[in-house]
Amino acid sequence: MEERNISQAVIRRLPRYYRYLGDLLENEVERISSNDLSKRMNVTASQIRQDLNNFGGFGQQGYGYNVKYLHTEIGKILGLDNTHNFVIIGAGNLGQALAKYVSFEKRGFIIKGLFDVNPRLEGMSIRGIPIRKMDELKNFIKDNNIEIAVLTIPKEKAVEVADMLVDTKIKGIWNFAHTDLKLPKHIIVENVHLSDSLMSLSYRIGHQGRKMPQD
Ligand code: NAI
């Protein structure tokens, strides 16, 4: 499949396509037109066509998209045809909540380890995954082919821990700590701020009635 330089905006929309197509598959829908998909997703049909054309397009004029094929192909573009091992660093409230969430595994994200500095957490397990000491982290990453580190530690500690990860084989950091990490280019950082989403909700409550694109 031909792949051009894809904009971040398109990449950010792909998981949403993937999710909607997954729902359609669950409902045994085999084929869908860009118009129908557009109505369901509340994006314009031309946006959908444009987005998918970045990857060579998947539909046929007047015939629509084959849901299973499109779902599989978008999954491949997103790298979901491979499994990705990850560790969670910081086994507090958020780290434990993420470790309990089984749906990551359905997408191929496999939690291999939990790490924390707090000696009181030593010996505890979440879903059968033991919480380990930080001094075991580097070897664990090496021995378990870990690609992703999830940072659920206080923001004051995030830079120091991220710097330590630079010397490992980690390819990506899913950063929940509210601080920007400046790392070499080979480590991809994806920041998550749930409160941003909450603030957007607050804005929309305050501006109710105005139509917003891509709802
Ligand atoms: P918590 O205090 O329950 O857990 C933090 C854990 O990190 C503790 O178990 C602590 O022992 C451990 N820790 C501290 N320093 C460490 C280090 N150097 N190495 C390894 N582990 C270390 O806090 P909570 O509620 O789980 O939040 C964790 C982080 O996530 C905080 O920075 C918080 O602000 C952030 N957060 C971010 C959200 C987001 O949307 N991005 C949402 C909620 C929390």
Coordinates of C-alpha atoms and ligand atoms in Angstrom, one line a residue:
M1 CA 0.0 0.0 0.0
E2 CA 1.3 3.4 -1.0
E3 CA 1.9 5.6 2.1
R4 CA 2.7 9.3 1.8
N5 CA 3.8 11.8 4.5
I6 CA 0.7 11.7 6.7
S7 CA -0.2 14.7 8.7
Q8 CA -0.6 14.4 12.5
A9 CA -4.3 15.5 12.1
V10 CA -5.0 12.5 9.9
I11 CA -3.1 10.1 12.2
R12 CA -5.1 11.4 15.2
R13 CA -8.4 10.6 13.4
L14 CA -7.4 7.0 12.5
P15 CA -8.1 5.5 15.9
R16 CA -11.6 6.9 15.7
Y17 CA -12.2 5.3 12.3
Y18 CA -10.8 2.1 13.7
R19 CA -13.2 2.2 16.6
Y20 CA -16.3 2.9 14.5
L21 CA -15.4 0.2 12.0
G22 CA -14.8 -2.2 15.0
D23 CA -18.3 -1.4 16.2
L24 CA -19.7 -2.0 12.7
L25 CA -17.9 -5.4 12.5
E26 CA -19.4 -6.4 15.8
N27 CA -22.8 -5.5 14.3
E28 CA -22.0 -7.7 11.3
V29 CA -22.1 -4.8 8.9
E30 CA -20.0 -5.9 5.8
R31 CA -20.1 -2.8 3.7
I32 CA -20.5 0.9 4.3
S33 CA -20.5 4.0 2.0
S34 CA -18.5 7.1 3.0
N35 CA -21.9 8.9 3.3
D36 CA -23.2 6.4 5.9
L37 CA -19.9 6.4 7.8
S38 CA -19.9 10.2 7.7
K39 CA -23.4 10.3 9.2
R40 CA -22.4 7.9 12.0
M41 CA -19.2 9.7 12.8
N42 CA -20.4 13.2 12.2
V43 CA -17.5 14.0 9.9
T44 CA -18.0 15.0 6.2
A45 CA -17.8 12.2 3.6
S46 CA -15.2 14.2 1.8
Q47 CA -13.1 14.3 4.9
I48 CA -13.3 10.5 5.2
R49 CA -12.4 10.1 1.5
Q50 CA -9.5 12.5 1.8
D51 CA -8.2 10.9 5.0
L52 CA -8.3 7.4 3.5
N53 CA -6.8 8.5 0.2
N54 CA -3.6 9.3 2.1
F55 CA -3.2 5.5 2.2
G56 CA -4.2 4.9 -1.4
G57 CA -8.0 4.8 -0.7
F58 CA -9.8 1.7 0.2
G59 CA -13.3 2.1 -1.4
Q60 CA -14.7 1.8 -4.9
Q61 CA -16.9 4.5 -6.3
G62 CA -20.6 3.6 -5.7
Y63 CA -19.6 0.4 -3.9
G64 CA -18.5 1.7 -0.5
Y65 CA -15.9 0.3 1.9
N66 CA -15.5 -3.3 2.9
V67 CA -15.7 -2.9 6.7
K68 CA -13.5 -5.8 7.6
Y69 CA -10.8 -5.0 5.1
L70 CA -10.8 -1.3 6.1
H71 CA -10.7 -2.1 9.8
T72 CA -7.8 -4.5 9.2
E73 CA -5.9 -2.1 7.0
I74 CA -6.3 0.9 9.4
G75 CA -5.2 -1.5 12.2
K76 CA -2.0 -2.2 10.2
I77 CA -1.4 1.5 9.6
L78 CA -1.7 2.0 13.4
G79 CA 0.7 -0.9 14.0
L80 CA -2.0 -3.0 15.7
D81 CA -1.1 -6.1 13.7
N82 CA 1.9 -6.4 16.0
T83 CA 1.9 -6.8 19.8
H84 CA 3.5 -4.1 21.9
N85 CA 4.9 -4.9 25.3
F86 CA 4.8 -2.2 27.9
V87 CA 5.6 -1.4 31.5
I88 CA 3.9 1.0 33.9
I89 CA 6.2 3.1 36.0
G90 CA 4.4 4.4 39.0
A91 CA 2.0 1.9 40.5
G92 CA -0.2 4.4 42.4
N93 CA -3.9 5.1 41.7
L94 CA -3.6 5.8 38.0
G95 CA -0.9 3.2 37.3
Q96 CA -3.0 0.5 39.0
A97 CA -6.1 1.6 37.2
L98 CA -4.4 1.3 33.9
A99 CA -3.0 -2.1 34.8
K100 CA -6.5 -3.3 35.6
Y101 CA -7.8 -2.3 32.2
V102 CA -7.9 -5.4 30.1
S103 CA -8.9 -3.8 26.8
F104 CA -5.4 -2.7 26.0
E105 CA -4.5 -6.3 25.6
K106 CA -7.3 -6.8 23.0
R107 CA -5.5 -4.2 20.9
G108 CA -2.2 -6.0 21.3
F109 CA -0.7 -3.8 24.1
I110 CA 0.6 -6.3 26.6
I111 CA 1.4 -5.1 30.1
K112 CA 4.5 -7.0 31.2
G113 CA 5.5 -5.1 34.4
L114 CA 4.7 -2.6 37.0
F115 CA 7.4 -0.6 38.8
D116 CA 7.5 1.8 41.7
V117 CA 9.9 3.3 44.2
N118 CA 7.6 2.8 47.2
P119 CA 8.8 -0.2 49.2
R120 CA 5.4 -0.7 50.7
L121 CA 4.1 -1.7 47.3
E122 CA 6.7 -4.4 47.0
G123 CA 5.2 -7.9 46.9
M124 CA 1.8 -6.6 45.7
S125 CA 0.4 -7.7 42.4
I126 CA -2.2 -6.2 40.1
R127 CA -4.0 -8.8 37.9
G128 CA -1.2 -11.2 38.7
I129 CA 1.5 -8.7 37.7
P130 CA 3.9 -8.1 40.5
I131 CA 5.0 -4.5 41.4
R132 CA 8.8 -4.5 41.0
K133 CA 11.6 -2.2 42.3
M134 CA 13.0 0.5 40.0
D135 CA 16.5 -1.0 40.1
E136 CA 15.1 -4.0 38.2
L137 CA 13.7 -1.8 35.4
K138 CA 16.5 -1.6 32.9
N139 CA 17.2 -5.4 32.9
F140 CA 13.5 -6.1 32.7
I141 CA 13.1 -3.9 29.6
K142 CA 15.9 -5.7 28.0
D143 CA 14.8 -9.2 28.9
N144 CA 11.1 -8.7 28.0
N145 CA 11.4 -6.8 24.8
I146 CA 9.6 -3.8 26.2
E147 CA 8.7 -1.1 23.6
I148 CA 6.6 1.3 25.7
A149 CA 6.9 2.9 29.1
V150 CA 3.8 4.4 30.7
L151 CA 4.7 7.2 33.1
T152 CA 2.2 7.5 36.0
I153 CA 4.6 9.1 38.5
P154 CA 4.6 12.6 40.0
K155 CA 5.6 15.3 37.5
E156 CA 8.7 16.2 39.5
K157 CA 10.1 12.7 38.9
A158 CA 9.1 12.3 35.3
V159 CA 12.1 14.0 33.6
E160 CA 14.6 12.0 35.7
V161 CA 12.9 8.7 35.0
A162 CA 12.4 9.5 31.3
D163 CA 16.1 10.4 31.0
M164 CA 17.0 7.0 32.5
L165 CA 14.9 5.4 29.8
V166 CA 17.0 6.9 27.0
D167 CA 19.7 4.3 27.6
T168 CA 17.2 1.5 27.1
K169 CA 15.4 0.0 24.1
I170 CA 12.2 1.9 24.9
K171 CA 10.7 3.3 21.7
G172 CA 7.8 5.2 23.1
I173 CA 6.6 6.9 26.3
W174 CA 2.9 7.3 27.2
N175 CA 3.3 10.2 29.5
F176 CA 0.6 10.9 32.0
A177 CA 2.8 13.2 34.2
H178 CA 1.9 16.8 33.5
T179 CA 5.3 17.8 32.3
D180 CA 7.0 18.1 28.9
L181 CA 9.7 15.6 28.2
K182 CA 12.6 16.6 26.0
L183 CA 14.1 13.4 24.7
P184 CA 16.1 12.2 21.7
K185 CA 14.0 11.8 18.5
H186 CA 14.1 8.0 18.5
I187 CA 11.8 8.0 21.6
I188 CA 8.3 9.1 20.7
V189 CA 6.4 10.8 23.5
E190 CA 2.6 10.8 23.6
N191 CA 1.2 13.0 26.3
V192 CA -2.2 12.4 27.9
H193 CA -4.0 15.1 29.8
L194 CA -7.5 13.9 30.8
S195 CA -8.1 17.4 32.3
D196 CA -7.8 18.9 28.8
S197 CA -10.7 16.8 27.7
L198 CA -12.6 17.9 30.8
M199 CA -11.8 21.6 30.0
S200 CA -13.1 21.1 26.5
L201 CA -16.3 19.7 28.0
S202 CA -16.6 22.7 30.2
Y203 CA -16.2 25.0 27.2
R204 CA -18.8 23.1 25.3
I205 CA -21.3 23.3 28.2
G206 CA -20.7 27.0 28.2
H207 CA -21.3 27.3 24.5
Q208 CA -24.1 24.8 24.2
G209 CA -26.1 25.0 21.0
R210 CA -23.2 25.8 18.7
K211 CA -22.4 23.0 16.3
M212 CA -18.8 21.7 16.6
P213 CA -17.2 19.7 13.8
Q214 CA -16.3 16.0 14.5
D215 CA -18.5 15.5 17.5
Ligands
NAI1 P1 -0.1 8.4 43.1 O1 0.5 9.2 44.1 O2 -1.3 7.5 43.5 O3 0.9 7.4 42.4 C1 2.2 7.8 42.0 C2 3.1 6.6 42.2 O4 4.4 6.9 41.6 C3 3.4 6.3 43.7 O5 3.1 4.9 43.9 C4 4.8 6.6 43.9 O6 5.5 5.8 44.8 C5 5.4 6.4 42.5 N1 6.7 7.1 42.2 C6 7.1 8.3 42.7 N2 8.3 8.6 42.2 C7 8.7 7.5 41.5 C8 9.8 7.2 40.7 N3 10.9 8.0 40.6 N4 9.9 6.0 40.1 C9 8.9 5.1 40.1 N5 7.7 5.4 40.8 C10 7.6 6.5 41.5 O7 -0.6 9.4 41.9 P2 -1.7 9.1 40.8 O8 -3.0 9.7 41.2 O9 -1.6 7.7 40.4 O10 -1.1 10.0 39.6 C11 0.1 9.7 39.0 C12 0.6 10.8 38.1 O11 -0.4 10.9 37.0 C13 0.6 12.2 38.7 O12 1.7 12.9 38.1 C14 -0.7 12.8 38.3 O13 -0.6 14.2 38.2 C15 -0.8 12.2 36.9 N6 -2.2 12.1 36.4 C16 -2.4 12.5 35.1 C17 -3.6 12.4 34.5 C18 -3.7 12.7 33.1 O14 -4.7 12.8 32.5 N7 -2.5 12.9 32.5 C19 -4.8 12.0 35.3 C20 -4.5 11.6 36.7 C21 -3.3 11.7 37.2

